[in-house]
Amino acid sequence: MGVSHSFALTDEQEQLRKEIRDFAAREIAPNVMRWDEASEFPHEVVKKLGETGLMGVIFPVELGGAGLGYVDYALAVEELSAVDGSIGIIVASHNSLCANHIFVAGNEAQKSKYIPLLASGKWLGAWGLTEPGSGSDAGSARTSAVRKGDRWVLNGNKTFITNGHYADISVIIAVTDKSQGTRGLSAFVVEKGTPGFRPGKKENKLGLRASDTSELIFEDCEIPAENLLGKEGEGFIDSMRILDGGRISIAALSLGIGRGAYDAARSYVKQRHQFGKAISEFQGIQWKLADMATEIAAAELLINQACDLKIRGLPMTKEAAMAKYYASEVAVKVATDAVQIYGGYGYTKDFPVEKYYRDAKLCTIGEGTSEIQKIVISREVLRG
């Protein structure tokens, strides 16, 4: 099991952490609240992330990627999210879901055509499984794809799609055989500008407001037959494989948000004085920080375990779900405690913990709620 391995970062990974931390301090931190207040998509930073290689972290160098592993990828998402979770989720959705689905299920022509564009950040990716009437219950999806000669015709709506308005390419899961339930789902590549395909309503969200979340609408949208991604009827199976890796990235997003809130609180308690001394000297505050630090460390270990299994090509469905479930719940708890430590100031937008508090909640919902993760974990445990 992964727990027997050392999780110490290599010198190269420590250097990567420093470079991303410096980038985030320089390019992201000064703009965080402006983007959040205006719900503004950070175009320029996304392009710069492409130039650094972070839009293609996990893909091979020969396809234009950085050629790094899942530890490096989780590290990148964590560091970006510690400053702004919106940036973390843009990168995570692009890498883990859209680009990775093409890399894992696509044929050589599809990979050579799309991965270099995505890995370089020249193109942004989105991934569409969720619909207004089907979230965790993917088998009740209604978006359809009907074969007509050398074309597929898509009709339906997707919702809660990260990067939806700005994606140059989307991977869409649609029903090709309704009688087969989840075995009747297939995946397709749809490029921006395809007639009959357009983004719809942009969601006005509680947190992660610089990240675009929107509908995707298909009205007699015709795509070439070669845009089928993977085998017909295996879209759901491939999606579940993709989501295992995606859960690691959302766990890393959660860890970053939680750590950002913790770091802010730890700094604040040394500066804030009450009753003639720093509030860091009060046991009630000390115990909160002890709990926060312990839970963050435990979340990090679960993420590292899942990354280790992923890298070694071993089954990691249970471990990825554990990491996502635990890290997301920790993010919410740590951010809540950070607001409490700040007191009234924590409830204002003058201090960073208010935003961490709002951003953290998405972590327990996105890419499978905490309740869904517990179903996945219990199913895997009972198989043993």
Tab-separated table of C-alpha atoms in Angstrom:
chain	number	residue	atom	x	y	z
A	1	MET	CA	0.000	0.000	0.000
A	2	GLY	CA	1.022	3.592	-0.542
A	3	VAL	CA	1.251	4.258	3.179
A	4	SER	CA	4.516	2.312	3.341
A	5	HIS	CA	6.246	4.755	1.019
A	6	SER	CA	8.109	7.936	1.840
A	7	PHE	CA	6.218	11.036	0.767
A	8	ALA	CA	9.125	13.444	1.075
A	9	LEU	CA	9.272	15.844	-1.871
A	10	THR	CA	12.281	15.684	-4.151
A	11	ASP	CA	14.509	18.737	-4.626
A	12	GLU	CA	12.839	19.269	-8.002
A	13	GLN	CA	9.380	19.196	-6.420
A	14	GLU	CA	10.448	21.649	-3.717
A	15	GLN	CA	11.716	23.939	-6.471
A	16	LEU	CA	8.414	23.548	-8.334
A	17	ARG	CA	6.539	24.515	-5.162
A	18	LYS	CA	8.691	27.638	-4.792
A	19	GLU	CA	8.202	28.644	-8.423
A	20	ILE	CA	4.421	28.240	-8.257
A	21	ARG	CA	4.263	30.054	-4.921
A	22	ASP	CA	6.254	32.954	-6.381
A	23	PHE	CA	4.031	33.002	-9.485
A	24	ALA	CA	0.869	33.026	-7.362
A	25	ALA	CA	2.164	35.842	-5.146
A	26	ARG	CA	3.130	37.910	-8.181
A	27	GLU	CA	0.357	37.224	-10.694
A	28	ILE	CA	-2.664	36.074	-8.663
A	29	ALA	CA	-2.647	37.536	-5.134
A	30	PRO	CA	-2.947	41.227	-6.160
A	31	ASN	CA	-6.075	40.475	-8.224
A	32	VAL	CA	-7.957	37.967	-6.078
A	33	MET	CA	-10.642	40.211	-4.606
A	34	ARG	CA	-11.183	42.182	-7.822
A	35	TRP	CA	-11.795	38.973	-9.760
A	36	ASP	CA	-14.020	37.615	-6.995
A	37	GLU	CA	-16.171	40.723	-6.613
A	38	ALA	CA	-16.675	41.111	-10.362
A	39	SER	CA	-16.921	37.353	-11.051
A	40	GLU	CA	-14.226	38.021	-13.664
A	41	PHE	CA	-12.512	35.199	-15.544
A	42	PRO	CA	-8.691	35.605	-15.291
A	43	HIS	CA	-7.783	35.252	-18.988
A	44	GLU	CA	-4.251	36.618	-18.765
A	45	VAL	CA	-3.220	34.460	-15.837
A	46	VAL	CA	-4.571	31.343	-17.547
A	47	LYS	CA	-2.420	32.127	-20.591
A	48	LYS	CA	0.627	32.640	-18.366
A	49	LEU	CA	-0.086	29.332	-16.629
A	50	GLY	CA	0.051	27.726	-20.058
A	51	GLU	CA	3.477	29.250	-20.629
A	52	THR	CA	4.723	27.779	-17.334
A	53	GLY	CA	3.543	24.285	-18.297
A	54	LEU	CA	0.862	24.057	-15.604
A	55	MET	CA	-1.963	23.605	-18.108
A	56	GLY	CA	-0.358	20.328	-19.168
A	57	VAL	CA	1.350	19.095	-16.011
A	58	ILE	CA	0.580	15.395	-16.341
A	59	PHE	CA	0.983	14.931	-20.095
A	60	PRO	CA	4.094	13.657	-21.888
A	61	VAL	CA	6.653	16.062	-23.280
A	62	GLU	CA	6.180	14.642	-26.799
A	63	LEU	CA	2.565	15.884	-26.681
A	64	GLY	CA	3.574	19.311	-25.404
A	65	GLY	CA	3.044	18.581	-21.715
A	66	ALA	CA	5.367	19.090	-18.763
A	67	GLY	CA	5.871	15.347	-18.341
A	68	LEU	CA	5.427	15.462	-14.566
A	69	GLY	CA	3.611	13.104	-12.207
A	70	TYR	CA	0.519	13.308	-10.032
A	71	VAL	CA	2.464	14.484	-6.965
A	72	ASP	CA	3.698	17.480	-8.961
A	73	TYR	CA	0.194	18.067	-10.275
A	74	ALA	CA	-1.422	17.930	-6.823
A	75	LEU	CA	1.304	20.244	-5.564
A	76	ALA	CA	0.547	22.751	-8.326
A	77	VAL	CA	-3.206	22.746	-7.674
A	78	GLU	CA	-2.606	23.086	-3.922
A	79	GLU	CA	-0.255	26.057	-4.266
A	80	LEU	CA	-2.526	27.910	-6.689
A	81	SER	CA	-5.580	27.240	-4.511
A	82	ALA	CA	-3.823	28.463	-1.370
A	83	VAL	CA	-3.954	31.894	-3.001
A	84	ASP	CA	-7.137	31.591	-5.078
A	85	GLY	CA	-9.224	28.445	-5.384
A	86	SER	CA	-10.748	29.782	-8.614
A	87	ILE	CA	-7.398	29.404	-10.355
A	88	GLY	CA	-6.946	25.961	-8.821
A	89	ILE	CA	-10.265	24.670	-10.151
A	90	ILE	CA	-9.696	26.128	-13.626
A	91	VAL	CA	-6.391	24.238	-13.841
A	92	ALA	CA	-7.810	21.069	-12.266
A	93	SER	CA	-10.834	20.824	-14.548
A	94	HIS	CA	-8.745	21.539	-17.642
A	95	ASN	CA	-6.056	18.960	-16.797
A	96	SER	CA	-7.861	16.146	-14.953
A	97	LEU	CA	-11.149	16.093	-16.793
A	98	CYS	CA	-11.089	17.464	-20.329
A	99	ALA	CA	-7.480	16.913	-21.409
A	100	ASN	CA	-7.057	13.709	-19.428
A	101	HIS	CA	-10.225	12.163	-20.886
A	102	ILE	CA	-8.805	12.757	-24.371
A	103	PHE	CA	-5.408	11.404	-23.288
A	104	VAL	CA	-6.845	8.276	-21.632
A	105	ALA	CA	-9.660	7.376	-24.047
A	106	GLY	CA	-8.711	9.128	-27.275
A	107	ASN	CA	-7.073	7.555	-30.311
A	108	GLU	CA	-3.670	8.684	-31.548
A	109	ALA	CA	-5.150	11.173	-34.013
A	110	GLN	CA	-7.267	12.806	-31.303
A	111	LYS	CA	-4.391	12.950	-28.835
A	112	SER	CA	-1.939	14.435	-31.337
A	113	LYS	CA	-4.528	16.972	-32.497
A	114	TYR	CA	-5.822	18.200	-29.142
A	115	ILE	CA	-3.348	17.510	-26.310
A	116	PRO	CA	-0.613	19.910	-27.540
A	117	LEU	CA	-3.175	22.724	-27.843
A	118	LEU	CA	-4.514	22.024	-24.356
A	119	ALA	CA	-1.167	21.370	-22.669
A	120	SER	CA	0.250	24.659	-23.961
A	121	GLY	CA	-2.709	26.631	-22.677
A	122	LYS	CA	-3.474	27.851	-26.206
A	123	TRP	CA	-6.815	26.095	-25.810
A	124	LEU	CA	-8.874	25.791	-22.633
A	125	GLY	CA	-10.888	22.655	-21.940
A	126	ALA	CA	-14.235	21.827	-20.317
A	127	TRP	CA	-15.878	18.516	-19.423
A	128	GLY	CA	-19.609	17.901	-19.399
A	129	LEU	CA	-21.320	15.091	-17.516
A	130	THR	CA	-23.784	16.841	-15.172
A	131	GLU	CA	-27.244	17.864	-16.399
A	132	PRO	CA	-30.106	19.804	-14.773
A	133	GLY	CA	-31.871	16.523	-13.941
A	134	SER	CA	-28.874	14.228	-13.507
A	135	GLY	CA	-26.011	14.959	-11.163
A	136	SER	CA	-24.673	11.942	-9.322
A	137	ASP	CA	-27.206	9.782	-11.192
A	138	ALA	CA	-25.435	9.846	-14.560
A	139	GLY	CA	-27.639	7.049	-15.865
A	140	SER	CA	-30.588	9.446	-16.040
A	141	ALA	CA	-28.785	11.780	-18.468
A	142	ARG	CA	-30.952	13.039	-21.323
A	143	THR	CA	-28.475	14.768	-23.654
A	144	SER	CA	-28.573	12.563	-26.734
A	145	ALA	CA	-26.233	11.781	-29.604
A	146	VAL	CA	-27.823	10.195	-32.674
A	147	ARG	CA	-25.737	8.792	-35.528
A	148	LYS	CA	-26.705	10.110	-38.979
A	149	GLY	CA	-24.352	8.867	-41.672
A	150	ASP	CA	-20.875	10.221	-41.006
A	151	ARG	CA	-22.137	12.639	-38.323
A	152	TRP	CA	-23.395	12.604	-34.756
A	153	VAL	CA	-26.227	14.982	-33.833
A	154	LEU	CA	-26.284	16.196	-30.213
A	155	ASN	CA	-29.293	17.633	-28.400
A	156	GLY	CA	-29.628	18.565	-24.739
A	157	ASN	CA	-28.192	20.640	-21.896
A	158	LYS	CA	-25.255	20.286	-19.546
A	159	THR	CA	-24.980	22.299	-16.340
A	160	PHE	CA	-22.380	23.294	-13.720
A	161	ILE	CA	-19.627	23.081	-16.331
A	162	THR	CA	-16.311	24.621	-15.251
A	163	ASN	CA	-14.744	26.840	-17.950
A	164	GLY	CA	-17.975	26.526	-19.965
A	165	HIS	CA	-18.053	29.985	-21.535
A	166	TYR	CA	-14.345	30.128	-22.276
A	167	ALA	CA	-13.474	26.574	-23.313
A	168	ASP	CA	-12.168	26.031	-26.831
A	169	ILE	CA	-13.044	22.351	-26.613
A	170	SER	CA	-15.443	20.330	-24.478
A	171	VAL	CA	-15.684	16.611	-23.782
A	172	ILE	CA	-19.392	15.792	-23.602
A	173	ILE	CA	-21.038	12.634	-22.266
A	174	ALA	CA	-24.266	11.870	-24.156
A	175	VAL	CA	-26.798	9.045	-24.486
A	176	THR	CA	-26.280	6.894	-27.579
A	177	ASP	CA	-28.489	3.986	-26.439
A	178	LYS	CA	-31.126	4.872	-23.845
A	179	SER	CA	-32.053	1.234	-23.234
A	180	GLN	CA	-28.588	0.456	-21.845
A	181	GLY	CA	-28.524	2.919	-18.931
A	182	THR	CA	-24.965	3.925	-18.058
A	183	ARG	CA	-23.707	1.452	-20.689
A	184	GLY	CA	-25.504	3.533	-23.296
A	185	LEU	CA	-23.418	6.648	-22.647
A	186	SER	CA	-20.653	7.762	-25.004
A	187	ALA	CA	-18.143	10.611	-24.986
A	188	PHE	CA	-17.628	13.197	-27.724
A	189	VAL	CA	-15.265	16.048	-28.476
A	190	VAL	CA	-17.053	19.285	-29.406
A	191	GLU	CA	-15.107	22.352	-30.498
A	192	LYS	CA	-16.124	25.938	-29.748
A	193	GLY	CA	-17.977	27.532	-32.632
A	194	THR	CA	-19.622	24.303	-33.813
A	195	PRO	CA	-23.110	25.231	-35.129
A	196	GLY	CA	-25.812	24.274	-32.645
A	197	PHE	CA	-23.451	24.432	-29.665
A	198	ARG	CA	-23.329	27.406	-27.299
A	199	PRO	CA	-22.785	28.224	-23.631
A	200	GLY	CA	-25.903	29.175	-21.707
A	201	LYS	CA	-26.511	30.699	-18.288
A	202	LYS	CA	-23.451	31.609	-16.240
A	203	GLU	CA	-23.973	30.705	-12.583
A	204	ASN	CA	-23.729	33.471	-9.970
A	205	LYS	CA	-21.920	31.517	-7.264
A	206	LEU	CA	-21.221	31.721	-3.550
A	207	GLY	CA	-17.490	31.133	-3.991
A	208	LEU	CA	-14.793	30.416	-6.570
A	209	ARG	CA	-16.352	33.316	-8.424
A	210	ALA	CA	-13.494	33.955	-10.857
A	211	SER	CA	-14.013	30.425	-12.172
A	212	ASP	CA	-16.676	30.253	-14.871
A	213	THR	CA	-19.475	27.760	-14.217
A	214	SER	CA	-22.190	27.571	-16.841
A	215	GLU	CA	-24.634	25.632	-18.954
A	216	LEU	CA	-23.747	24.118	-22.312
A	217	ILE	CA	-26.595	23.892	-24.820
A	218	PHE	CA	-26.831	21.585	-27.838
A	219	GLU	CA	-29.523	22.113	-30.460
A	220	ASP	CA	-29.143	19.811	-33.483
A	221	CYS	CA	-25.390	20.143	-33.074
A	222	GLU	CA	-23.649	18.103	-35.773
A	223	ILE	CA	-20.128	16.815	-35.237
A	224	PRO	CA	-18.003	14.459	-37.371
A	225	ALA	CA	-18.181	10.728	-36.579
A	226	GLU	CA	-14.468	10.797	-35.697
A	227	ASN	CA	-15.285	13.052	-32.720
A	228	LEU	CA	-16.504	10.005	-30.802
A	229	LEU	CA	-14.028	9.716	-27.915
A	230	GLY	CA	-13.282	6.116	-26.971
A	231	LYS	CA	-15.705	3.330	-27.848
A	232	GLU	CA	-19.427	3.830	-28.239
A	233	GLY	CA	-21.168	2.868	-24.991
A	234	GLU	CA	-18.047	3.250	-22.844
A	235	GLY	CA	-18.357	6.948	-22.024
A	236	PHE	CA	-19.498	6.286	-18.465
A	237	ILE	CA	-16.794	3.678	-17.806
A	238	ASP	CA	-14.121	6.074	-19.065
A	239	SER	CA	-15.654	8.918	-17.040
A	240	MET	CA	-15.340	6.926	-13.829
A	241	ARG	CA	-11.647	6.339	-14.578
A	242	ILE	CA	-11.211	10.054	-15.224
A	243	LEU	CA	-13.027	10.990	-12.013
A	244	ASP	CA	-10.627	8.922	-9.892
A	245	GLY	CA	-7.818	11.236	-10.962
A	246	GLY	CA	-10.134	14.229	-10.779
A	247	ARG	CA	-10.857	13.477	-7.124
A	248	ILE	CA	-7.155	13.801	-6.365
A	249	SER	CA	-7.120	17.257	-7.912
A	250	ILE	CA	-10.202	18.393	-5.951
A	251	ALA	CA	-8.584	17.015	-2.795
A	252	ALA	CA	-5.522	19.141	-3.637
A	253	LEU	CA	-7.795	22.136	-4.274
A	254	SER	CA	-9.343	21.544	-0.838
A	255	LEU	CA	-5.936	21.210	0.803
A	256	GLY	CA	-4.801	24.488	-0.736
A	257	ILE	CA	-7.888	26.382	0.412
A	258	GLY	CA	-7.631	24.901	3.906
A	259	ARG	CA	-3.932	25.666	4.138
A	260	GLY	CA	-4.487	29.225	2.929
A	261	ALA	CA	-7.073	29.785	5.672
A	262	TYR	CA	-4.814	28.173	8.274
A	263	ASP	CA	-1.784	30.261	7.274
A	264	ALA	CA	-3.850	33.452	7.464
A	265	ALA	CA	-5.188	32.522	10.908
A	266	ARG	CA	-1.768	31.516	12.239
A	267	SER	CA	-0.324	34.863	11.161
A	268	TYR	CA	-3.270	36.827	12.563
A	269	VAL	CA	-3.170	35.337	16.060
A	270	LYS	CA	0.403	36.548	16.537
A	271	GLN	CA	-0.550	40.117	15.604
A	272	ARG	CA	-3.930	40.475	17.301
A	273	HIS	CA	-3.745	41.513	20.956
A	274	GLN	CA	-6.491	41.308	23.579
A	275	PHE	CA	-6.273	41.630	27.358
A	276	GLY	CA	-2.648	42.746	27.057
A	277	LYS	CA	-1.248	39.836	25.052
A	278	ALA	CA	-1.309	38.196	21.642
A	279	ILE	CA	-4.340	35.946	21.240
A	280	SER	CA	-1.924	33.160	20.220
A	281	GLU	CA	-1.207	32.839	23.960
A	282	PHE	CA	-4.759	31.764	24.747
A	283	GLN	CA	-5.250	28.013	25.005
A	284	GLY	CA	-8.575	28.126	23.148
A	285	ILE	CA	-6.805	29.604	20.112
A	286	GLN	CA	-3.840	27.240	20.433
A	287	TRP	CA	-6.087	24.199	20.397
A	288	LYS	CA	-7.921	25.424	17.311
A	289	LEU	CA	-4.586	25.801	15.518
A	290	ALA	CA	-3.486	22.345	16.699
A	291	ASP	CA	-6.645	20.787	15.268
A	292	MET	CA	-6.270	22.709	12.011
A	293	ALA	CA	-2.615	21.721	11.557
A	294	THR	CA	-3.306	18.061	12.346
A	295	GLU	CA	-6.247	17.779	9.975
A	296	ILE	CA	-4.361	19.496	7.149
A	297	ALA	CA	-1.430	17.105	7.622
A	298	ALA	CA	-3.783	14.092	7.584
A	299	ALA	CA	-5.454	15.329	4.391
A	300	GLU	CA	-2.050	15.763	2.769
A	301	LEU	CA	-1.082	12.189	3.628
A	302	LEU	CA	-4.290	10.823	2.106
A	303	ILE	CA	-3.635	12.806	-1.073
A	304	ASN	CA	-0.048	11.559	-1.234
A	305	GLN	CA	-1.241	7.969	-0.787
A	306	ALA	CA	-3.687	8.316	-3.689
A	307	CYS	CA	-1.003	9.966	-5.865
A	308	ASP	CA	1.442	7.167	-5.049
A	309	LEU	CA	-1.021	4.485	-6.143
A	310	LYS	CA	-1.927	6.459	-9.272
A	311	ILE	CA	1.737	6.806	-10.269
A	312	ARG	CA	2.344	3.079	-9.735
A	313	GLY	CA	-0.686	2.146	-11.821
A	314	LEU	CA	-2.458	0.453	-8.915
A	315	PRO	CA	-6.189	0.635	-8.100
A	316	MET	CA	-6.910	3.847	-6.207
A	317	THR	CA	-10.668	4.421	-6.414
A	318	LYS	CA	-11.071	4.059	-2.637
A	319	GLU	CA	-7.988	6.119	-1.785
A	320	ALA	CA	-8.907	8.934	-4.195
A	321	ALA	CA	-12.427	9.086	-2.747
A	322	MET	CA	-11.022	9.096	0.803
A	323	ALA	CA	-8.644	11.928	-0.068
A	324	LYS	CA	-11.375	13.990	-1.708
A	325	TYR	CA	-13.910	13.353	1.058
A	326	TYR	CA	-11.577	14.063	3.953
A	327	ALA	CA	-9.679	16.999	2.437
A	328	SER	CA	-12.886	18.756	1.391
A	329	GLU	CA	-14.456	18.398	4.834
A	330	VAL	CA	-11.200	19.633	6.400
A	331	ALA	CA	-11.202	22.681	4.119
A	332	VAL	CA	-14.675	23.661	5.336
A	333	LYS	CA	-13.813	23.078	9.004
A	334	VAL	CA	-10.491	24.909	8.868
A	335	ALA	CA	-11.978	27.868	6.995
A	336	THR	CA	-14.856	28.042	9.498
A	337	ASP	CA	-12.423	28.024	12.437
A	338	ALA	CA	-10.285	30.670	10.721
A	339	VAL	CA	-13.283	33.004	10.477
A	340	GLN	CA	-14.024	32.334	14.150
A	341	ILE	CA	-10.435	33.180	15.119
A	342	TYR	CA	-10.649	36.486	13.258
A	343	GLY	CA	-13.938	37.274	14.968
A	344	GLY	CA	-15.851	40.185	13.438
A	345	TYR	CA	-12.981	40.932	11.060
A	346	GLY	CA	-13.276	37.432	9.635
A	347	TYR	CA	-16.773	38.276	8.457
A	348	THR	CA	-15.544	41.188	6.337
A	349	LYS	CA	-13.966	41.278	2.895
A	350	ASP	CA	-11.000	43.234	4.258
A	351	PHE	CA	-9.434	39.955	5.394
A	352	PRO	CA	-8.840	36.785	3.344
A	353	VAL	CA	-10.592	34.169	5.474
A	354	GLU	CA	-14.056	35.294	4.378
A	355	LYS	CA	-13.232	34.183	0.832
A	356	TYR	CA	-11.618	30.910	1.918
A	357	TYR	CA	-14.817	30.212	3.874
A	358	ARG	CA	-16.982	30.707	0.764
A	359	ASP	CA	-14.629	28.848	-1.574
A	360	ALA	CA	-14.260	25.817	0.685
A	361	LYS	CA	-17.907	24.752	0.461
A	362	LEU	CA	-17.672	23.867	-3.221
A	363	CYS	CA	-15.021	21.274	-2.346
A	364	THR	CA	-17.601	19.109	-0.552
A	365	ILE	CA	-19.927	19.283	-3.585
A	366	GLY	CA	-17.910	19.347	-6.814
A	367	GLU	CA	-16.922	16.089	-8.584
A	368	GLY	CA	-19.137	14.097	-6.255
A	369	THR	CA	-20.510	15.265	-2.923
A	370	SER	CA	-19.115	14.009	0.374
A	371	GLU	CA	-22.089	11.647	0.535
A	372	ILE	CA	-21.204	10.182	-2.871
A	373	GLN	CA	-17.577	9.739	-1.780
A	374	LYS	CA	-18.781	7.773	1.236
A	375	ILE	CA	-20.833	5.532	-1.051
A	376	VAL	CA	-17.738	4.920	-3.197
A	377	ILE	CA	-15.560	4.238	-0.148
A	378	SER	CA	-18.063	1.881	1.494
A	379	ARG	CA	-18.563	-0.021	-1.777
A	380	GLU	CA	-14.806	-0.541	-2.096
A	381	VAL	CA	-14.428	-1.497	1.573
A	382	LEU	CA	-17.206	-4.097	1.331
A	383	ARG	CA	-15.542	-5.694	-1.682
A	384	GLY	CA	-12.564	-6.634	0.470
